[in-house]
Every structure is written in C-alpha cells, then in structure tokens.
mmCIF file of C-alpha atoms (C1' of nucleotides) in Angstrom:
data_model
loop_
_atom_site.group_PDB
_atom_site.id
_atom_site.type_symbol
_atom_site.label_atom_id
_atom_site.label_comp_id
_atom_site.label_asym_id
_atom_site.label_seq_id
_atom_site.Cartn_x
_atom_site.Cartn_y
_atom_site.Cartn_z
ATOM 1 C CA MET A 17 -50.712 -19.864 48.237
ATOM 2 C CA THR A 18 -49.872 -23.532 48.601
ATOM 3 C CA PRO A 19 -52.344 -26.238 47.658
ATOM 4 C CA SER A 20 -52.970 -27.072 51.282
ATOM 5 C CA SER A 21 -53.406 -23.503 52.491
ATOM 6 C CA ALA A 22 -55.839 -22.726 49.695
ATOM 7 C CA ALA A 23 -57.661 -25.946 50.399
ATOM 8 C CA ALA A 24 -57.810 -25.034 54.058
ATOM 9 C CA GLY A 25 -59.407 -21.724 53.145
ATOM 10 C CA VAL A 26 -62.078 -23.285 51.010
ATOM 11 C CA GLU A 27 -62.570 -26.064 53.494
ATOM 12 C CA ASN A 28 -63.350 -23.584 56.222
ATOM 13 C CA VAL A 29 -65.887 -21.895 53.988
ATOM 14 C CA LEU A 30 -67.429 -25.192 53.126
ATOM 15 C CA ARG A 31 -67.559 -26.195 56.742
ATOM 16 C CA MET A 32 -69.693 -23.150 57.448
ATOM 17 C CA LEU A 33 -72.087 -24.198 54.714
ATOM 18 C CA GLU A 34 -72.079 -27.882 55.489
ATOM 19 C CA GLY A 35 -74.831 -29.464 57.434
ATOM 20 C CA ARG A 36 -77.846 -31.107 55.985
ATOM 21 C CA TRP A 37 -80.061 -28.023 56.185
ATOM 22 C CA LYS A 38 -78.001 -24.860 56.160
ATOM 23 C CA LEU A 39 -78.427 -24.015 52.511
ATOM 24 C CA VAL A 40 -82.100 -24.790 52.618
ATOM 25 C CA ILE A 41 -82.475 -22.352 55.481
ATOM 26 C CA LEU A 42 -80.296 -19.765 53.784
ATOM 27 C CA PHE A 43 -82.327 -19.810 50.617
ATOM 28 C CA HIS A 44 -85.416 -19.088 52.622
ATOM 29 C CA LEU A 45 -83.682 -16.093 54.178
ATOM 30 C CA PHE A 46 -82.144 -14.653 51.052
ATOM 31 C CA GLY A 47 -83.529 -11.346 49.954
ATOM 32 C CA GLY A 48 -83.412 -9.929 53.454
ATOM 33 C CA LYS A 49 -86.496 -11.747 54.683
ATOM 34 C CA LEU A 50 -87.044 -12.070 58.401
ATOM 35 C CA LEU A 51 -88.649 -15.333 59.441
ATOM 36 C CA ARG A 52 -89.749 -16.592 62.791
ATOM 37 C CA PHE A 53 -88.674 -19.949 64.111
ATOM 38 C CA SER A 54 -92.117 -21.342 63.413
ATOM 39 C CA ASP A 55 -92.108 -19.849 59.921
ATOM 40 C CA LEU A 56 -88.968 -21.786 59.141
ATOM 41 C CA GLU A 57 -90.479 -24.940 60.572
ATOM 42 C CA ARG A 58 -93.451 -24.559 58.275
ATOM 43 C CA ALA A 59 -91.286 -23.670 55.296
ATOM 44 C CA ILE A 60 -89.100 -26.726 55.820
ATOM 45 C CA PRO A 61 -91.435 -29.451 57.075
ATOM 46 C CA ALA A 62 -88.836 -32.213 56.885
ATOM 47 C CA ILE A 63 -86.475 -30.621 59.374
ATOM 48 C CA SER A 64 -86.623 -31.416 63.070
ATOM 49 C CA GLN A 65 -86.625 -28.690 65.702
ATOM 50 C CA LYS A 66 -83.300 -29.878 66.940
ATOM 51 C CA MET A 67 -81.656 -29.567 63.542
ATOM 52 C CA LEU A 68 -83.301 -26.240 62.813
ATOM 53 C CA ILE A 69 -82.066 -24.604 65.976
ATOM 54 C CA GLN A 70 -78.648 -26.242 65.727
ATOM 55 C CA GLN A 71 -77.966 -25.077 62.204
ATOM 56 C CA LEU A 72 -79.302 -21.618 62.940
ATOM 57 C CA ARG A 73 -77.042 -21.316 65.955
ATOM 58 C CA GLN A 74 -73.997 -22.429 64.027
ATOM 59 C CA MET A 75 -74.664 -19.937 61.274
ATOM 60 C CA GLU A 76 -75.222 -17.265 63.864
ATOM 61 C CA THR A 77 -71.849 -18.070 65.387
ATOM 62 C CA ASP A 78 -70.291 -17.938 61.931
ATOM 63 C CA GLY A 79 -71.740 -14.497 61.374
ATOM 64 C CA ILE A 80 -74.031 -15.508 58.534
ATOM 65 C CA VAL A 81 -77.347 -15.354 60.336
ATOM 66 C CA ARG A 82 -78.622 -12.891 62.902
ATOM 67 C CA ARG A 83 -81.172 -13.580 65.579
ATOM 68 C CA ILE A 84 -83.624 -10.887 66.603
ATOM 69 C CA VAL A 85 -85.459 -11.374 69.884
ATOM 70 C CA HIS A 86 -88.648 -9.446 70.555
ATOM 71 C CA HIS A 87 -89.257 -9.494 74.265
ATOM 72 C CA GLN A 88 -92.935 -10.200 74.440
ATOM 73 C CA VAL A 89 -95.361 -12.904 75.434
ATOM 74 C CA PRO A 90 -95.688 -15.228 73.663
ATOM 75 C CA PRO A 91 -92.032 -15.089 72.624
ATOM 76 C CA LYS A 92 -91.142 -13.887 69.150
ATOM 77 C CA VAL A 93 -87.767 -14.527 67.585
ATOM 78 C CA GLU A 94 -86.893 -13.663 64.026
ATOM 79 C CA TYR A 95 -84.009 -14.869 61.934
ATOM 80 C CA GLY A 96 -82.397 -13.070 59.040
ATOM 81 C CA LEU A 97 -79.092 -12.798 57.242
ATOM 82 C CA THR A 98 -76.259 -10.539 58.257
ATOM 83 C CA ASP A 99 -74.832 -8.230 55.613
ATOM 84 C CA TRP A 100 -72.018 -10.652 55.126
ATOM 85 C CA GLY A 101 -74.502 -13.482 54.853
ATOM 86 C CA GLN A 102 -76.330 -11.593 52.125
ATOM 87 C CA SER A 103 -73.077 -11.034 50.314
ATOM 88 C CA MET A 104 -72.564 -14.750 49.758
ATOM 89 C CA CYS A 105 -75.244 -14.786 47.065
ATOM 90 C CA PRO A 106 -72.898 -14.135 44.139
ATOM 91 C CA ALA A 107 -70.570 -16.885 45.339
ATOM 92 C CA LEU A 108 -73.392 -19.412 45.511
ATOM 93 C CA ASP A 109 -74.527 -18.246 42.120
ATOM 94 C CA THR A 110 -71.126 -18.925 40.620
ATOM 95 C CA LEU A 111 -71.184 -22.398 42.095
ATOM 96 C CA LEU A 112 -74.662 -23.032 40.719
ATOM 97 C CA LYS A 113 -73.620 -21.923 37.261
ATOM 98 C CA TRP A 114 -70.616 -24.205 37.359
ATOM 99 C CA ALA A 115 -72.847 -27.067 38.400
ATOM 100 C CA ALA A 116 -75.324 -26.248 35.660
ATOM 101 C CA ALA A 117 -72.515 -26.346 33.105
ATOM 102 C CA LYS A 118 -71.927 -30.015 33.799
ATOM 103 C CA PRO A 119 -71.676 -32.071 30.608
ATOM 104 C CA ASP A 120 -73.515 -35.386 29.875
ATOM 105 C CA MET B 30 -86.596 -21.185 40.825
ATOM 106 C CA THR B 31 -88.049 -21.901 44.239
ATOM 107 C CA PRO B 32 -85.952 -21.647 47.380
ATOM 108 C CA SER B 33 -85.898 -25.399 47.775
ATOM 109 C CA SER B 34 -85.029 -26.191 44.169
ATOM 110 C CA ALA B 35 -82.196 -23.682 44.206
ATOM 111 C CA ALA B 36 -81.060 -25.049 47.526
ATOM 112 C CA ALA B 37 -81.183 -28.520 46.097
ATOM 113 C CA GLY B 38 -78.958 -27.404 43.254
ATOM 114 C CA VAL B 39 -76.348 -25.884 45.515
ATOM 115 C CA GLU B 40 -76.657 -28.735 47.937
ATOM 116 C CA ASN B 41 -75.810 -31.199 45.235
ATOM 117 C CA VAL B 42 -72.794 -29.123 44.325
ATOM 118 C CA LEU B 43 -71.700 -28.960 47.898
ATOM 119 C CA ARG B 44 -72.239 -32.630 48.348
ATOM 120 C CA MET B 45 -69.810 -33.262 45.507
ATOM 121 C CA LEU B 46 -67.231 -31.160 47.283
ATOM 122 C CA GLU B 47 -67.872 -32.429 50.759
ATOM 123 C CA GLY B 48 -65.757 -35.068 52.321
ATOM 124 C CA ARG B 49 -62.771 -34.466 54.486
ATOM 125 C CA TRP B 50 -60.242 -34.662 51.659
ATOM 126 C CA LYS B 51 -61.814 -33.801 48.334
ATOM 127 C CA LEU B 52 -60.651 -30.233 48.151
ATOM 128 C CA VAL B 53 -57.183 -31.137 49.290
ATOM 129 C CA ILE B 54 -56.991 -33.674 46.476
ATOM 130 C CA LEU B 55 -58.455 -31.237 43.976
ATOM 131 C CA PHE B 56 -55.947 -28.561 44.794
ATOM 132 C CA HIS B 57 -53.174 -31.023 44.098
ATOM 133 C CA LEU B 58 -54.680 -31.782 40.712
ATOM 134 C CA PHE B 59 -55.442 -28.233 39.642
ATOM 135 C CA GLY B 60 -53.335 -27.034 36.777
ATOM 136 C CA GLY B 61 -53.882 -30.185 34.783
ATOM 137 C CA LYS B 62 -51.394 -32.277 36.701
ATOM 138 C CA LEU B 63 -51.602 -36.048 36.453
ATOM 139 C CA LEU B 64 -50.707 -37.827 39.664
ATOM 140 C CA ARG B 65 -50.433 -41.494 40.470
ATOM 141 C CA PHE B 66 -52.210 -43.015 43.420
ATOM 142 C CA SER B 67 -48.915 -43.231 45.280
ATOM 143 C CA ASP B 68 -48.070 -39.642 44.378
ATOM 144 C CA LEU B 69 -51.254 -38.503 46.053
ATOM 145 C CA GLU B 70 -50.513 -40.625 49.078
ATOM 146 C CA ARG B 71 -47.122 -38.955 49.387
ATOM 147 C CA ALA B 72 -48.551 -35.496 48.737
ATOM 148 C CA ILE B 73 -51.204 -35.947 51.422
ATOM 149 C CA PRO B 74 -49.539 -38.029 54.137
ATOM 150 C CA ALA B 75 -52.418 -37.687 56.588
ATOM 151 C CA ILE B 76 -54.976 -39.377 54.363
ATOM 152 C CA SER B 77 -55.691 -43.080 54.595
ATOM 153 C CA GLN B 78 -55.783 -45.295 51.518
ATOM 154 C CA LYS B 79 -59.421 -45.948 52.126
ATOM 155 C CA MET B 80 -60.330 -42.290 52.113
ATOM 156 C CA LEU B 81 -58.092 -41.501 49.169
ATOM 157 C CA ILE B 82 -59.637 -44.105 46.927
ATOM 158 C CA GLN B 83 -63.133 -43.383 48.173
ATOM 159 C CA GLN B 84 -62.986 -39.674 47.507
ATOM 160 C CA LEU B 85 -61.315 -40.197 44.147
ATOM 161 C CA ARG B 86 -64.040 -42.630 43.121
ATOM 162 C CA GLN B 87 -66.799 -40.301 44.161
ATOM 163 C CA MET B 88 -65.296 -37.417 42.259
ATOM 164 C CA GLU B 89 -64.836 -39.687 39.287
ATOM 165 C CA THR B 90 -68.511 -40.593 39.423
ATOM 166 C CA ASP B 91 -69.373 -36.918 39.687
ATOM 167 C CA GLY B 92 -67.364 -36.176 36.567
ATOM 168 C CA ILE B 93 -64.783 -34.021 38.299
ATOM 169 C CA VAL B 94 -61.854 -36.409 38.234
ATOM 170 C CA ARG B 95 -60.733 -38.797 35.526
ATOM 171 C CA ARG B 96 -58.852 -42.015 36.063
ATOM 172 C CA ILE B 97 -56.273 -43.163 33.558
ATOM 173 C CA VAL B 98 -55.182 -46.777 33.730
ATOM 174 C CA HIS B 99 -51.937 -47.840 32.120
ATOM 175 C CA HIS B 100 -52.055 -51.577 31.620
ATOM 176 C CA GLN B 101 -48.621 -52.632 32.707
ATOM 177 C CA VAL B 102 -46.864 -54.476 35.487
ATOM 178 C CA PRO B 103 -46.562 -53.119 38.083
ATOM 179 C CA PRO B 104 -49.887 -51.323 37.704
ATOM 180 C CA LYS B 105 -49.898 -47.609 36.988
ATOM 181 C CA VAL B 106 -52.969 -45.459 37.469
ATOM 182 C CA GLU B 107 -53.022 -41.715 37.089
ATOM 183 C CA TYR B 108 -55.612 -39.238 38.265
ATOM 184 C CA GLY B 109 -56.383 -35.857 36.788
ATOM 185 C CA LEU B 110 -59.216 -33.400 36.445
ATOM 186 C CA THR B 111 -61.842 -33.463 33.744
ATOM 187 C CA ASP B 112 -62.394 -30.262 31.803
ATOM 188 C CA TRP B 113 -65.418 -29.594 33.904
ATOM 189 C CA GLY B 114 -63.390 -30.253 37.023
ATOM 190 C CA GLN B 115 -60.840 -27.670 35.914
ATOM 191 C CA SER B 116 -63.606 -25.190 35.283
ATOM 192 C CA MET B 117 -64.627 -25.125 38.935
ATOM 193 C CA CYS B 118 -61.615 -22.969 39.827
ATOM 194 C CA PRO B 119 -63.375 -19.617 39.375
ATOM 195 C CA ALA B 120 -66.292 -20.813 41.495
ATOM 196 C CA LEU B 121 -63.995 -21.822 44.337
ATOM 197 C CA ASP B 122 -62.236 -18.507 43.985
ATOM 198 C CA THR B 123 -65.467 -16.598 44.390
ATOM 199 C CA LEU B 124 -66.224 -18.542 47.531
ATOM 200 C CA LEU B 125 -62.757 -17.870 48.912
ATOM 201 C CA LYS B 126 -63.100 -14.160 48.283
ATOM 202 C CA TRP B 127 -66.434 -14.085 50.051
ATOM 203 C CA ALA B 128 -64.898 -15.887 52.995
ATOM 204 C CA ALA B 129 -61.969 -13.507 53.024
ATOM 205 C CA ALA B 130 -64.359 -10.557 53.170
ATOM 206 C CA LYS B 131 -65.671 -11.665 56.528
ATOM 207 C CA PRO B 132 -65.884 -8.811 59.014
ATOM 208 C CA ASP B 133 -64.563 -8.843 62.662
ATOM 209 C "C1'" DC C 9 -48.449 -50.551 42.756
ATOM 210 C "C1'" DA C 10 -53.148 -49.902 43.503
ATOM 211 C "C1'" DG C 11 -56.333 -51.188 45.576
ATOM 212 C "C1'" DA C 12 -60.226 -54.350 48.587
ATOM 213 C "C1'" DA C 13 -62.147 -56.019 52.981
ATOM 214 C "C1'" DT C 14 -62.991 -55.673 57.741
ATOM 215 C "C1'" DC C 15 -63.545 -53.783 62.265
ATOM 216 C "C1'" DC C 16 -64.323 -49.840 65.240
ATOM 217 C "C1'" DG C 17 -64.701 -45.304 67.315
ATOM 218 C "C1'" DT C 18 -66.596 -40.558 66.424
ATOM 219 C "C1'" DT C 19 -69.804 -37.374 64.615
ATOM 220 C "C1'" DA C 20 -74.126 -36.119 62.422
ATOM 221 C "C1'" DT C 21 -78.813 -36.526 62.207
ATOM 222 C "C1'" DG C 22 -83.435 -37.868 63.750
ATOM 223 C "C1'" DA C 23 -87.655 -39.032 66.805
ATOM 224 C "C1'" DT C 24 -89.848 -38.039 70.814
ATOM 225 C "C1'" DA C 25 -91.119 -35.887 74.991
ATOM 226 C "C1'" DC C 26 -90.845 -31.938 77.931
ATOM 227 C "C1'" DT C 27 -90.508 -26.554 79.405
ATOM 228 C "C1'" DG C 28 -90.237 -21.143 80.365
ATOM 229 C "C1'" DC D 30 -93.778 -19.743 70.631
ATOM 230 C "C1'" DA D 31 -89.281 -21.087 70.824
ATOM 231 C "C1'" DG D 32 -86.831 -23.763 72.309
ATOM 232 C "C1'" DT D 33 -84.216 -28.187 75.660
ATOM 233 C "C1'" DA D 34 -83.211 -32.860 76.885
ATOM 234 C "C1'" DT D 35 -82.645 -37.588 75.931
ATOM 235 C "C1'" DC D 36 -82.109 -41.568 73.338
ATOM 236 C "C1'" DA D 37 -81.357 -44.134 69.085
ATOM 237 C "C1'" DT D 38 -79.423 -44.708 64.581
ATOM 238 C "C1'" DA D 39 -76.885 -43.687 60.410
ATOM 239 C "C1'" DA D 40 -73.030 -41.765 58.102
ATOM 240 C "C1'" DC D 41 -68.227 -40.788 58.243
ATOM 241 C "C1'" DG D 42 -63.367 -41.435 58.967
ATOM 242 C "C1'" DG D 43 -59.424 -44.213 60.426
ATOM 243 C "C1'" DA D 44 -56.306 -48.416 61.378
ATOM 244 C "C1'" DT D 45 -55.100 -52.746 59.952
ATOM 245 C "C1'" DT D 46 -54.638 -56.696 57.121
ATOM 246 C "C1'" DC D 47 -54.885 -58.947 52.652
ATOM 247 C "C1'" DT D 48 -54.509 -59.427 47.230
ATOM 248 C "C1'" DG D 49 -54.074 -59.374 41.795
#
DNA sequence: CAGAATCCGTTATGATACTG
DNA sequence: CAGTATCATAACGGATTCTG
C-alpha cells in the first residue's frame, strides 16, 4: 500500500463523512433510532431544510443511511442507519479516543 | 455524552483532517520521516505551494505536525509528525477497515 | 529554499419562499 | 409533512508573481 493509495482510501471515507452536518445527523441516528424528517429538524435546529435533505441523500447514496417511506397522508418518512452505517461506531470511537488523548 | 457533544468531538477531529491534501501529506510523514518543504513538493506534484504551506500550518497548529527550522543559508525547514500525530495511525486504520467492509 | 501576497473560479452552505 | 426551487454569500482551492 503506497502512501497515495492509502491516503486515497482514507480520503474517500472522509469524503463520505464530510459535510457540515453529517456527523451531527449520524449521532442522532446511532443506536438504531428511526427519526422522521421533522424530528431531525427539531433535534438540529441550526440546520436548514436544504442542508438536512442534502446530507441525508448523500449518506443514503453512500449506503450509510436508509430512508423508509410510509405511504400515507400526511406523508411520513423515517431515516435510520444501515447495518454498515451502524458498524462505523467503533471507528468513530477510535478517532474520538485519539482526539481525547491530545496533549497540552 | 449527548449526541451533539459527541458529534462536536468527532467533528473537530474530522476538521483537523479535512482539507484536500492533509492526509496525503500525513501519509508521506508517517513512519517518523522528516521531509523538507521541497521534498514534499516533489512527493506531491499536484499540490500548490499555497495549499502545501496552508495545510502544514494548520496541522502544526493542531499539534499533528512539527516544524523544524535549521537556521542556515539557504534556508532549511523540515516537517515531521508529533508523537500525537504518529499515534493517529491506528485510528485511521480502523476507519479504513470500516470503509473496506462496505457491502455491494 | 521556503515561503508571502494577490487575484479568481468553483464548491459549499445558508435564507427564503413555494408545493404535492 | 417532507420536501423543491432560487438566490446570495462564504469557504476552498489553484495559478501566478514576488521576496528574505
């Protein structure tokens, strides 16, 4: 594994997690919770609708988040993590621990 | 630890690693290598001077990279990782493994 | 050699109003 | 409720030129 190929691998991972709000959203979904669009809006007041839907869609495309549509009126759409999305927890934990170990 | 505080923690970590070139630079420095500014330029031909110095400075501020100035003419400046910077390897590895485990 | 300074195009994010 | 559409701005990245 060359420096650049390894970097490319991590960069692609990071790209999936980049975006001002993705991690905030993810942390609200961890634990297998299912939240409606409006639930997420309430949980994250600072986010705009545009950003919320955009980041959700990107994570859906990346296979991290799943979207569950209940065909009813009024509409009901729930968001949750995929199995793979759930499985990122340990990785984020490792990163957090590294960050927490910062000297100074 | 609330969702938002945990997210804030990881977000700060990610922010330190974000930037088009940081990981590429880091991978060149892993293993305790010391590289001069011009070495890094040669190692990463696609990067501009502006970006190289900017990302190095940010990582220096974050305590990941250290800058070693040799007072001589012509100037000689070397860059390497701090101990803490070195210690991020396992965390990146965990992330890579999660990414590699992606289904499809 | 190791940068600093400037200009400029692209992308990311945000505010607001509207819709099936 | 769960979005779309549009417009404006801010952050980011790159090319070029200059300097101790």
